[in-house]
Amino acid sequence: MKTTQEPNANLVGQQMEKTYSPTATEKKWYEFWESRGYFKPIADNGKAPFVVIMPPPNVNGALHMGHALTMSVEDAFVRWHRMLGEPVLWLPGSDHAGINGELVVEKEVARTEHKTKRELGREEFLKRVWQWMDDYREVINNQLRVLGVSADWSRQAFTMDLGPQQAVRTTFKKLYDEGLIYQAERIINWCPGSQSNLSDLEVEMKEEDGFLWYIRYPVVGEEGRYITVATTRPETMLGDTAVAVHPKDARYADLHGKLLTLPLVGRQIPVVADEGVEEFGTGAVKVTPAHDPLDFEIGQRHQLPLINVLNLDASINENGGIYQGLDRFEARKRIVADLDAAGFLVKTEPYHHNVPYSERAHVPIEPMVSKQWWVKIQPLSEPALQAYLDGRIKFVPERFGKTYQDWMENIHDWTISRQLWWGHRIPVWYCVNGHQWATDQETETTCQICSTNEIWQDPDVLDTWFSSGLWPFSTLGWPDQTEDLRRFYPGSLMETSYDIIFFWVARMIMFGIHVMGDVPFHTVYLHGLIRDEKGQKMSKSKGNGIDPLEAMAQYGADALRFTLLTSSGPGVDTKFSLQKTEDSRNFANKIWNATRFIVMSLNPNIRLEGFESLQARLSELPLADRWIISRLNKLTADVTRLLENYDLSQSGKLLYDYIWGDFCDWYIEASKMRLNSPDPQTKAAVQAVLTGVLERTLRLLHPFMPSLTEEVWHYLPHEGEALIVAVWPSAGPIDTEAVTQFEALKEAISEIRNAKAEVKAETNRKVKAIIVAKPEFKPIFEREADILVRLAGVDANTLQITDQLDTPPTQALTKVTENTATTIYLPMAGLVDLDAERARLGKEIEEVRREIERSKANLAKPGFVERAPAQVVATAREKLAAAQERLAKLEAHLATLV
RNA sequence: GGGUAGUUAGCUCAGUUGGUAGAGCACCACGCUUACACCGUGGCUGUCAGGGGUUCGAGUCCCUUACUACCCACCA
């Protein structure tokens, strides 16, 4: 990619706009990061590399919210680890999407060229698919860049690249030679839409209202005697080769081995006794071994013939007699009508049942007998299960481990051949002399067994998930023993959506262990689905999807990312709304303006004290400074711990609360007095804290909002050339005394603001105030009077701070703070309605009394004092004492209002 | 038929190892205080789905019921 003009590495001293504009900024920094090579892993430095292989988006359209979530989560972890100084590899790619891709291009060809793929021919059709893939891959990659994805594009991979193709053939050959890939004729899920075999996972059950038709089959040689069977698919009777009953079912005991005449067809079929039949309903089932899984098994047990009555497009074939050529649903109608006319239809019942559908082509599946390729799964699944059981693979959230385990324990062989054109061609060859072999070569010229050159390749392709399963190592160059493979396998984190645990995660683990001898990653983080405001799945057909590109254009990529990351935790579905994105945009703007405020007062020529130095002499700093730095250290520890536990949501929220609440609402406001000081040293001292604290906070926030933080960081004094490679902060000391004292100050300020609001005094009106603090807090209020004056809006000249007041004012609003029992009088002649004040005090006294009652009752409860931990009892006692003190003060004050 | 989640303020969701419920939005009031109206200050709102149990103490642990969502499953 060509880089445009490099941004100013140092923006210190530059003017900032009043409002943050994300789009241009995001683009600028993305190009900067990429051009500097920050997305590439640094050289080995003794630290274990952090490796994430990106789930390759399907190349069949544009980016959607699910992608945006995936990328936001992965980018956050990736950026965090990069700041931890680890060699980080985030390997991007894209997926050819097998059946899905083929269908999309088929549709496109039909739309633009009015041709079916068969009319076009295999070679021509594949040309079209490649063109489509090339076009859309670029589109998607650019969209990922807009999001801020810090992946190493130089290692980008595509499942149909030559490397992954080699990996597919090599793996196939290995499994084939080991006898783990084999061919077998079985009943399979046939999709008439794509005209291909599907695995069980690609079939979804849909509840539907249908009918149950009861049909009677006459017993040969016993005039007037019938067996009645019920079916939801009457057209399959054309392929019936028996009727089965339970061996112990008395109703049919004498009919075992007798023959029935198949209505409409006239064929004679036997009655067989089989344990697989339940004794409910009519107790007899028609047996169509070629078109039903259960019937297939019954057929095997009784050596029944298979009669396939369907063509590949699910129309009736030549075995269907007069119904030949009809579509399956048309045939169904005709057969029911004919049965009815001939007197074989006993009754028709409405019936609610599950119908198997093709997940991709959205048409009902037809079970059919067919010869396909299979993977013998047990030898792969057992070690994969074991890896989970002994903790080599962990799931976040943990419960998905159980899901994985259940599936692995009940797994069936996996059918991997697809009758499609787009995908990895099955590397099996045949010769005229009936030989068959698998190869890891792209092409073959002679039979490996008899050397004839009359050979051909299997026409089918592989299930798209076969190549996906190799992704963690095929992307690193395997089967070649590359340097990347050595450094980055096994990987660290696999992050994806929980709905592809079986499709993808399980297969990667199986292949990883079997082919590479080691698990492909140690942690599987599964995110939830993005839904609309009403909790519905976003989908193109419903039209309720929110386009991430539009959301980003409106509010910025950082805002979208922050929203997605904080809206919900792993494994939990998220209701997405643009309102939330707007809130995140506001947060971004808040940070922008906080920086702007700080930067405006800065003199670039004055070097401020560094943060490390400030922290080293923490106890000498003013109260507010000690407080905000202590809070930052708490935040740093919390955010780090939460990230270690994969909790992005909670860490994002803590950052939000700290920045907006602690830093902006309290610290910046409290700093304004010192910032306006005529003394340059006082000013520089507070500037050092403002810039130092903000700079560290930006580092913590960078994984969540990379572009904004990078931009703003460059306006502040900083070391290093970019925030993206700045060092992740470690937590320093916490001054608990300062925290307690500053909280007392905050509490008093809030009470004063509250009192003023109650009498609807203008917020900015300076009021007279008398503070009666307990002796240990009195010096704090005196020392920090400036802050009190500024933040509470009290009149500095008349402010009185004491620990003893003999004659309290009568014409005053009065508050007693909850935690420190500081009494505050706001003498406001004229504004105080004595009756209202008495009423208000009365109400408050009631509340405190109730609290005291509860507290006392709790302490008096048998067993509490004896059994509860001493710490808890002590806290309860302190609370009670505080409430009692507060009550006394409130009552004393009420008494003066008579 | 099995299984897994969820049910907390009007809405969206937090609630770490059980200690007596919180944040944003919305709403109401006041405010253009020299970063931000994409703002500030203050306020309002809860039988933490129902029932039972364990415990000195349960939104948090156990049992149970209801509803919602999803996953798995070859009942004609």
mmCIF file of N, CA and C in Angstrom, chain A residues 710-818:
data_model
loop_
_atom_site.group_PDB
_atom_site.id
_atom_site.type_symbol
_atom_site.label_atom_id
_atom_site.label_comp_id
_atom_site.label_asym_id
_atom_site.label_seq_id
_atom_site.Cartn_x
_atom_site.Cartn_y
_atom_site.Cartn_z
ATOM 1 N N GLU A 710 -3.897 7.423 19.833
ATOM 2 C CA GLU A 710 -2.626 7.723 19.155
ATOM 3 C C GLU A 710 -2.563 9.213 18.803
ATOM 4 N N GLU A 711 -3.638 9.723 18.269
ATOM 5 C CA GLU A 711 -3.685 11.122 17.852
ATOM 6 C C GLU A 711 -3.434 12.063 19.039
ATOM 7 N N VAL A 712 -4.204 11.859 20.063
ATOM 8 C CA VAL A 712 -4.177 12.742 21.209
ATOM 9 C C VAL A 712 -2.827 12.651 21.941
ATOM 10 N N TRP A 713 -2.288 11.476 21.936
ATOM 11 C CA TRP A 713 -1.006 11.222 22.603
ATOM 12 C C TRP A 713 0.105 12.090 22.026
ATOM 13 N N HIS A 714 0.022 12.331 20.709
ATOM 14 C CA HIS A 714 1.070 13.110 20.058
ATOM 15 C C HIS A 714 1.006 14.596 20.389
ATOM 16 N N TYR A 715 -0.099 15.043 20.957
ATOM 17 C CA TYR A 715 -0.195 16.441 21.388
ATOM 18 C C TYR A 715 0.429 16.627 22.769
ATOM 19 N N LEU A 716 0.594 15.503 23.465
ATOM 20 C CA LEU A 716 1.116 15.569 24.832
ATOM 21 C C LEU A 716 2.615 15.306 24.832
ATOM 22 N N PRO A 717 3.300 15.786 25.857
ATOM 23 C CA PRO A 717 4.707 15.410 25.990
ATOM 24 C C PRO A 717 4.778 13.893 26.117
ATOM 25 N N HIS A 718 5.669 13.266 25.330
ATOM 26 C CA HIS A 718 5.733 11.805 25.379
ATOM 27 C C HIS A 718 7.108 11.340 24.945
ATOM 28 N N GLU A 719 7.385 10.116 25.252
ATOM 29 C CA GLU A 719 8.623 9.509 24.786
ATOM 30 C C GLU A 719 8.281 8.392 23.819
ATOM 31 N N GLY A 720 9.147 8.190 22.847
ATOM 32 C CA GLY A 720 8.879 7.146 21.863
ATOM 33 C C GLY A 720 8.189 7.734 20.660
ATOM 34 N N GLU A 721 8.145 6.943 19.578
ATOM 35 C CA GLU A 721 7.618 7.524 18.343
ATOM 36 C C GLU A 721 6.154 7.258 18.099
ATOM 37 N N ALA A 722 5.583 6.295 18.782
ATOM 38 C CA ALA A 722 4.157 6.048 18.584
ATOM 39 C C ALA A 722 3.565 5.329 19.781
ATOM 40 N N LEU A 723 2.327 5.624 20.036
ATOM 41 C CA LEU A 723 1.634 5.004 21.169
ATOM 42 C C LEU A 723 1.462 3.504 20.944
ATOM 43 N N ILE A 724 1.262 3.114 19.699
ATOM 44 C CA ILE A 724 1.013 1.705 19.392
ATOM 45 C C ILE A 724 2.133 0.810 19.905
ATOM 46 N N VAL A 725 3.343 1.365 20.002
ATOM 47 C CA VAL A 725 4.460 0.560 20.514
ATOM 48 C C VAL A 725 4.973 1.082 21.857
ATOM 49 N N ALA A 726 4.139 1.889 22.536
ATOM 50 C CA ALA A 726 4.513 2.340 23.872
ATOM 51 C C ALA A 726 4.408 1.155 24.842
ATOM 52 N N VAL A 727 5.039 1.294 25.968
ATOM 53 C CA VAL A 727 5.057 0.189 26.934
ATOM 54 C C VAL A 727 3.788 0.196 27.778
ATOM 55 N N TRP A 728 3.233 -0.963 27.959
ATOM 56 C CA TRP A 728 2.047 -1.088 28.805
ATOM 57 C C TRP A 728 2.419 -0.719 30.245
ATOM 58 N N PRO A 729 1.668 0.190 30.875
ATOM 59 C CA PRO A 729 2.059 0.664 32.211
ATOM 60 C C PRO A 729 1.931 -0.417 33.275
ATOM 61 N N SER A 730 2.773 -0.308 34.274
ATOM 62 C CA SER A 730 2.592 -1.180 35.435
ATOM 63 C C SER A 730 2.141 -0.301 36.599
ATOM 64 N N ALA A 731 1.406 -0.908 37.505
ATOM 65 C CA ALA A 731 0.770 -0.140 38.577
ATOM 66 C C ALA A 731 1.769 0.296 39.638
ATOM 67 N N GLY A 732 1.682 1.564 40.036
ATOM 68 C CA GLY A 732 2.522 2.093 41.107
ATOM 69 C C GLY A 732 1.767 2.081 42.425
ATOM 70 N N PRO A 733 2.269 2.818 43.404
ATOM 71 C CA PRO A 733 1.701 2.777 44.755
ATOM 72 C C PRO A 733 0.334 3.468 44.865
ATOM 73 N N ILE A 734 -0.407 3.075 45.883
ATOM 74 C CA ILE A 734 -1.702 3.682 46.161
ATOM 75 C C ILE A 734 -1.652 4.303 47.549
ATOM 76 N N ASP A 735 -1.963 5.586 47.613
ATOM 77 C CA ASP A 735 -1.949 6.332 48.872
ATOM 78 C C ASP A 735 -3.366 6.306 49.443
ATOM 79 N N THR A 736 -3.622 5.328 50.311
ATOM 80 C CA THR A 736 -5.000 5.156 50.793
ATOM 81 C C THR A 736 -5.471 6.338 51.636
ATOM 82 N N GLU A 737 -4.551 6.948 52.350
ATOM 83 C CA GLU A 737 -4.934 8.089 53.181
ATOM 84 C C GLU A 737 -5.428 9.233 52.301
ATOM 85 N N ALA A 738 -4.713 9.461 51.218
ATOM 86 C CA ALA A 738 -5.116 10.524 50.298
ATOM 87 C C ALA A 738 -6.476 10.219 49.689
ATOM 88 N N VAL A 739 -6.705 8.961 49.403
ATOM 89 C CA VAL A 739 -7.990 8.583 48.811
ATOM 90 C C VAL A 739 -9.121 8.894 49.780
ATOM 91 N N THR A 740 -8.966 8.486 51.039
ATOM 92 C CA THR A 740 -9.995 8.750 52.044
ATOM 93 C C THR A 740 -10.244 10.249 52.184
ATOM 94 N N GLN A 741 -9.165 11.012 52.257
ATOM 95 C CA GLN A 741 -9.309 12.444 52.482
ATOM 96 C C GLN A 741 -9.970 13.148 51.298
ATOM 97 N N PHE A 742 -9.555 12.749 50.113
ATOM 98 C CA PHE A 742 -10.149 13.406 48.946
ATOM 99 C C PHE A 742 -11.610 13.012 48.794
ATOM 100 N N GLU A 743 -11.931 11.783 49.140
ATOM 101 C CA GLU A 743 -13.327 11.353 49.075
ATOM 102 C C GLU A 743 -14.182 12.175 50.046
ATOM 103 N N ALA A 744 -13.617 12.499 51.215
ATOM 104 C CA ALA A 744 -14.349 13.320 52.178
ATOM 105 C C ALA A 744 -14.654 14.695 51.583
ATOM 106 N N LEU A 745 -13.670 15.194 50.874
ATOM 107 C CA LEU A 745 -13.830 16.489 50.219
ATOM 108 C C LEU A 745 -14.922 16.415 49.139
ATOM 109 N N LYS A 746 -14.855 15.363 48.347
ATOM 110 C CA LYS A 746 -15.849 15.174 47.290
ATOM 111 C C LYS A 746 -17.255 15.091 47.876
ATOM 112 N N GLU A 747 -17.344 14.372 48.988
ATOM 113 C CA GLU A 747 -18.653 14.186 49.606
ATOM 114 C C GLU A 747 -19.239 15.525 50.048
ATOM 115 N N ALA A 748 -18.402 16.335 50.648
ATOM 116 C CA ALA A 748 -18.869 17.640 51.114
ATOM 117 C C ALA A 748 -19.295 18.511 49.932
ATOM 118 N N ILE A 749 -18.504 18.476 48.894
ATOM 119 C CA ILE A 749 -18.823 19.283 47.706
ATOM 120 C C ILE A 749 -20.163 18.841 47.115
ATOM 121 N N SER A 750 -20.368 17.530 47.011
ATOM 122 C CA SER A 750 -21.623 17.030 46.457
ATOM 123 C C SER A 750 -22.812 17.457 47.310
ATOM 124 N N GLU A 751 -22.627 17.439 48.633
ATOM 125 C CA GLU A 751 -23.727 17.830 49.514
ATOM 126 C C GLU A 751 -24.084 19.300 49.331
ATOM 127 N N ILE A 752 -23.080 20.134 49.157
ATOM 128 C CA ILE A 752 -23.347 21.560 48.961
ATOM 129 C C ILE A 752 -24.084 21.776 47.642
ATOM 130 N N ARG A 753 -23.611 21.113 46.602
ATOM 131 C CA ARG A 753 -24.269 21.238 45.294
ATOM 132 C C ARG A 753 -25.720 20.766 45.392
ATOM 133 N N ASN A 754 -25.896 19.669 46.072
ATOM 134 C CA ASN A 754 -27.213 19.099 46.257
ATOM 135 C C ASN A 754 -28.137 20.096 46.972
ATOM 136 N N ALA A 755 -27.632 20.680 48.065
ATOM 137 C CA ALA A 755 -28.446 21.618 48.845
ATOM 138 C C ALA A 755 -28.865 22.803 47.982
ATOM 139 N N LYS A 756 -27.934 23.273 47.206
ATOM 140 C CA LYS A 756 -28.242 24.426 46.341
ATOM 141 C C LYS A 756 -29.306 24.054 45.318
ATOM 142 N N ALA A 757 -29.165 22.878 44.757
ATOM 143 C CA ALA A 757 -30.130 22.456 43.750
ATOM 144 C C ALA A 757 -31.516 22.315 44.346
ATOM 145 N N GLU A 758 -31.557 21.914 45.617
ATOM 146 C CA GLU A 758 -32.861 21.717 46.247
ATOM 147 C C GLU A 758 -33.652 23.007 46.348
ATOM 148 N N VAL A 759 -32.962 24.096 46.580
ATOM 149 C CA VAL A 759 -33.701 25.362 46.650
ATOM 150 C C VAL A 759 -33.631 26.069 45.300
ATOM 151 N N LYS A 760 -33.206 25.308 44.287
ATOM 152 C CA LYS A 760 -33.140 25.813 42.928
ATOM 153 C C LYS A 760 -32.278 27.061 42.811
ATOM 154 N N ALA A 761 -31.251 27.101 43.645
ATOM 155 C CA ALA A 761 -30.303 28.201 43.508
ATOM 156 C C ALA A 761 -29.518 27.962 42.229
ATOM 157 N N GLU A 762 -29.144 29.008 41.533
ATOM 158 C CA GLU A 762 -28.385 28.846 40.316
ATOM 159 C C GLU A 762 -27.093 28.095 40.637
ATOM 160 N N THR A 763 -26.731 27.231 39.767
ATOM 161 C CA THR A 763 -25.579 26.382 39.995
ATOM 162 C C THR A 763 -24.315 27.194 40.270
ATOM 163 N N ASN A 764 -24.181 28.285 39.579
ATOM 164 C CA ASN A 764 -22.923 29.028 39.686
ATOM 165 C C ASN A 764 -22.966 30.153 40.723
ATOM 166 N N ARG A 765 -24.064 30.212 41.452
ATOM 167 C CA ARG A 765 -24.159 31.261 42.457
ATOM 168 C C ARG A 765 -23.243 30.948 43.639
ATOM 169 N N LYS A 766 -22.486 31.955 44.065
ATOM 170 C CA LYS A 766 -21.576 31.758 45.191
ATOM 171 C C LYS A 766 -22.379 31.884 46.476
ATOM 172 N N VAL A 767 -22.333 30.862 47.306
ATOM 173 C CA VAL A 767 -23.093 30.923 48.546
ATOM 174 C C VAL A 767 -22.163 30.925 49.746
ATOM 175 N N LYS A 768 -22.709 31.401 50.821
ATOM 176 C CA LYS A 768 -21.975 31.408 52.076
ATOM 177 C C LYS A 768 -22.026 29.997 52.660
ATOM 178 N N ALA A 769 -20.933 29.556 53.262
ATOM 179 C CA ALA A 769 -20.940 28.211 53.807
ATOM 180 C C ALA A 769 -20.172 28.120 55.118
ATOM 181 N N ILE A 770 -20.708 27.317 56.028
ATOM 182 C CA ILE A 770 -19.995 27.023 57.272
ATOM 183 C C ILE A 770 -19.815 25.503 57.327
ATOM 184 N N ILE A 771 -18.576 25.070 57.425
ATOM 185 C CA ILE A 771 -18.278 23.641 57.474
ATOM 186 C C ILE A 771 -17.865 23.270 58.884
ATOM 187 N N VAL A 772 -18.597 22.347 59.484
ATOM 188 C CA VAL A 772 -18.181 21.873 60.796
ATOM 189 C C VAL A 772 -17.687 20.440 60.638
ATOM 190 N N ALA A 773 -16.372 20.312 60.603
ATOM 191 C CA ALA A 773 -15.786 19.009 60.342
ATOM 192 C C ALA A 773 -15.260 18.389 61.613
ATOM 193 N N LYS A 774 -15.143 17.089 61.591
ATOM 194 C CA LYS A 774 -14.529 16.423 62.740
ATOM 195 C C LYS A 774 -13.062 16.855 62.780
ATOM 196 N N PRO A 775 -12.459 16.864 63.975
ATOM 197 C CA PRO A 775 -11.097 17.393 64.105
ATOM 198 C C PRO A 775 -10.108 16.803 63.111
ATOM 199 N N GLU A 776 -10.227 15.504 62.809
ATOM 200 C CA GLU A 776 -9.218 14.919 61.918
ATOM 201 C C GLU A 776 -9.402 15.392 60.474
ATOM 202 N N PHE A 777 -10.593 15.879 60.133
ATOM 203 C CA PHE A 777 -10.794 16.330 58.759
ATOM 204 C C PHE A 777 -10.687 17.850 58.600
ATOM 205 N N LYS A 778 -10.758 18.540 59.721
ATOM 206 C CA LYS A 778 -10.724 20.004 59.644
ATOM 207 C C LYS A 778 -9.525 20.530 58.864
ATOM 208 N N PRO A 779 -8.325 20.031 59.143
ATOM 209 C CA PRO A 779 -7.166 20.545 58.385
ATOM 210 C C PRO A 779 -7.256 20.260 56.897
ATOM 211 N N ILE A 780 -7.909 19.179 56.548
ATOM 212 C CA ILE A 780 -8.042 18.850 55.128
ATOM 213 C C ILE A 780 -8.882 19.917 54.434
ATOM 214 N N PHE A 781 -10.011 20.226 55.060
ATOM 215 C CA PHE A 781 -10.896 21.228 54.447
ATOM 216 C C PHE A 781 -10.203 22.582 54.368
ATOM 217 N N GLU A 782 -9.428 22.880 55.392
ATOM 218 C CA GLU A 782 -8.724 24.168 55.387
ATOM 219 C C GLU A 782 -7.694 24.211 54.267
ATOM 220 N N ARG A 783 -6.943 23.156 54.183
ATOM 221 C CA ARG A 783 -5.882 23.119 53.183
ATOM 222 C C ARG A 783 -6.447 23.120 51.757
ATOM 223 N N GLU A 784 -7.571 22.440 51.576
ATOM 224 C CA GLU A 784 -8.136 22.303 50.238
ATOM 225 C C GLU A 784 -9.300 23.244 49.996
ATOM 226 N N ALA A 785 -9.334 24.327 50.735
ATOM 227 C CA ALA A 785 -10.449 25.268 50.629
ATOM 228 C C ALA A 785 -10.637 25.770 49.198
ATOM 229 N N ASP A 786 -9.552 25.923 48.490
ATOM 230 C CA ASP A 786 -9.624 26.393 47.099
ATOM 231 C C ASP A 786 -10.517 25.500 46.255
ATOM 232 N N ILE A 787 -10.299 24.220 46.419
ATOM 233 C CA ILE A 787 -11.067 23.252 45.646
ATOM 234 C C ILE A 787 -12.531 23.315 46.040
ATOM 235 N N LEU A 788 -12.755 23.404 47.327
ATOM 236 C CA LEU A 788 -14.112 23.493 47.847
ATOM 237 C C LEU A 788 -14.821 24.701 47.255
ATOM 238 N N VAL A 789 -14.138 25.817 47.295
ATOM 239 C CA VAL A 789 -14.702 27.065 46.792
ATOM 240 C C VAL A 789 -15.061 26.931 45.318
ATOM 241 N N ARG A 790 -14.123 26.382 44.577
ATOM 242 C CA ARG A 790 -14.316 26.317 43.135
ATOM 243 C C ARG A 790 -15.393 25.302 42.756
ATOM 244 N N LEU A 791 -15.296 24.096 43.293
ATOM 245 C CA LEU A 791 -16.182 23.030 42.834
ATOM 246 C C LEU A 791 -17.576 23.082 43.457
ATOM 247 N N ALA A 792 -17.671 23.614 44.649
ATOM 248 C CA ALA A 792 -18.993 23.651 45.277
ATOM 249 C C ALA A 792 -19.679 24.981 45.024
ATOM 250 N N GLY A 793 -18.931 25.965 44.568
ATOM 251 C CA GLY A 793 -19.503 27.273 44.320
ATOM 252 C C GLY A 793 -19.848 27.999 45.612
ATOM 253 N N VAL A 794 -18.878 28.063 46.524
ATOM 254 C CA VAL A 794 -19.119 28.821 47.749
ATOM 255 C C VAL A 794 -18.263 30.097 47.734
ATOM 256 N N ASP A 795 -18.694 31.009 48.552
ATOM 257 C CA ASP A 795 -18.029 32.307 48.602
ATOM 258 C C ASP A 795 -16.769 32.194 49.467
ATOM 259 N N ALA A 796 -15.638 32.438 48.866
ATOM 260 C CA ALA A 796 -14.366 32.248 49.558
ATOM 261 C C ALA A 796 -14.219 33.176 50.758
ATOM 262 N N ASN A 797 -14.758 34.368 50.635
ATOM 263 C CA ASN A 797 -14.548 35.364 51.691
ATOM 264 C C ASN A 797 -15.296 35.043 52.965
ATOM 265 N N THR A 798 -16.436 34.400 52.825
ATOM 266 C CA THR A 798 -17.234 34.149 54.030
ATOM 267 C C THR A 798 -17.176 32.694 54.464
ATOM 268 N N LEU A 799 -16.406 31.892 53.729
ATOM 269 C CA LEU A 799 -16.315 30.466 54.091
ATOM 270 C C LEU A 799 -15.689 30.310 55.464
ATOM 271 N N GLN A 800 -16.353 29.500 56.279
ATOM 272 C CA GLN A 800 -15.887 29.303 57.645
ATOM 273 C C GLN A 800 -15.687 27.808 57.861
ATOM 274 N N ILE A 801 -14.488 27.406 58.323
ATOM 275 C CA ILE A 801 -14.230 25.998 58.582
ATOM 276 C C ILE A 801 -13.844 25.840 60.043
ATOM 277 N N THR A 802 -14.549 24.950 60.725
ATOM 278 C CA THR A 802 -14.299 24.813 62.159
ATOM 279 C C THR A 802 -14.575 23.386 62.594
ATOM 280 N N ASP A 803 -14.203 23.056 63.819
ATOM 281 C CA ASP A 803 -14.616 21.745 64.311
ATOM 282 C C ASP A 803 -15.591 21.900 65.468
ATOM 283 N N GLN A 804 -15.981 23.132 65.731
ATOM 284 C CA GLN A 804 -16.893 23.403 66.852
ATOM 285 C C GLN A 804 -17.703 24.649 66.525
ATOM 286 N N LEU A 805 -19.005 24.544 66.639
ATOM 287 C CA LEU A 805 -19.849 25.709 66.364
ATOM 288 C C LEU A 805 -20.885 25.809 67.470
ATOM 289 N N ASP A 806 -20.802 26.891 68.251
ATOM 290 C CA ASP A 806 -21.695 26.993 69.412
ATOM 291 C C ASP A 806 -23.083 27.439 69.037
ATOM 292 N N THR A 807 -23.161 28.414 68.162
ATOM 293 C CA THR A 807 -24.495 28.894 67.793
ATOM 294 C C THR A 807 -24.697 28.780 66.293
ATOM 295 N N PRO A 808 -25.292 27.678 65.881
ATOM 296 C CA PRO A 808 -25.505 27.471 64.451
ATOM 297 C C PRO A 808 -26.517 28.457 63.885
ATOM 298 N N PRO A 809 -26.370 28.805 62.640
ATOM 299 C CA PRO A 809 -27.305 29.748 62.022
ATOM 300 C C PRO A 809 -28.680 29.099 61.876
ATOM 301 N N THR A 810 -29.691 29.883 61.963
ATOM 302 C CA THR A 810 -31.041 29.339 61.843
ATOM 303 C C THR A 810 -31.543 29.413 60.415
ATOM 304 N N GLN A 811 -31.245 30.529 59.753
ATOM 305 C CA GLN A 811 -31.702 30.684 58.375
ATOM 306 C C GLN A 811 -30.714 30.016 57.428
ATOM 307 N N ALA A 812 -30.636 28.680 57.503
ATOM 308 C CA ALA A 812 -29.624 28.007 56.693
ATOM 309 C C ALA A 812 -30.102 26.632 56.254
ATOM 310 N N LEU A 813 -29.608 26.233 55.089
ATOM 311 C CA LEU A 813 -29.782 24.844 54.664
ATOM 312 C C LEU A 813 -28.712 24.047 55.380
ATOM 313 N N THR A 814 -29.066 22.851 55.805
ATOM 314 C CA THR A 814 -28.099 22.076 56.561
ATOM 315 C C THR A 814 -27.986 20.661 56.015
ATOM 316 N N LYS A 815 -26.714 20.209 55.910
ATOM 317 C CA LYS A 815 -26.464 18.838 55.455
ATOM 318 C C LYS A 815 -25.466 18.193 56.395
ATOM 319 N N VAL A 816 -25.647 16.915 56.619
ATOM 320 C CA VAL A 816 -24.649 16.175 57.378
ATOM 321 C C VAL A 816 -24.194 15.028 56.471
ATOM 322 N N THR A 817 -22.913 15.000 56.153
ATOM 323 C CA THR A 817 -22.444 13.974 55.204
ATOM 324 C C THR A 817 -22.472 12.587 55.839
ATOM 325 N N GLU A 818 -22.627 11.616 54.974
ATOM 326 C CA GLU A 818 -22.863 10.252 55.426
ATOM 327 C C GLU A 818 -21.625 9.608 56.028
#
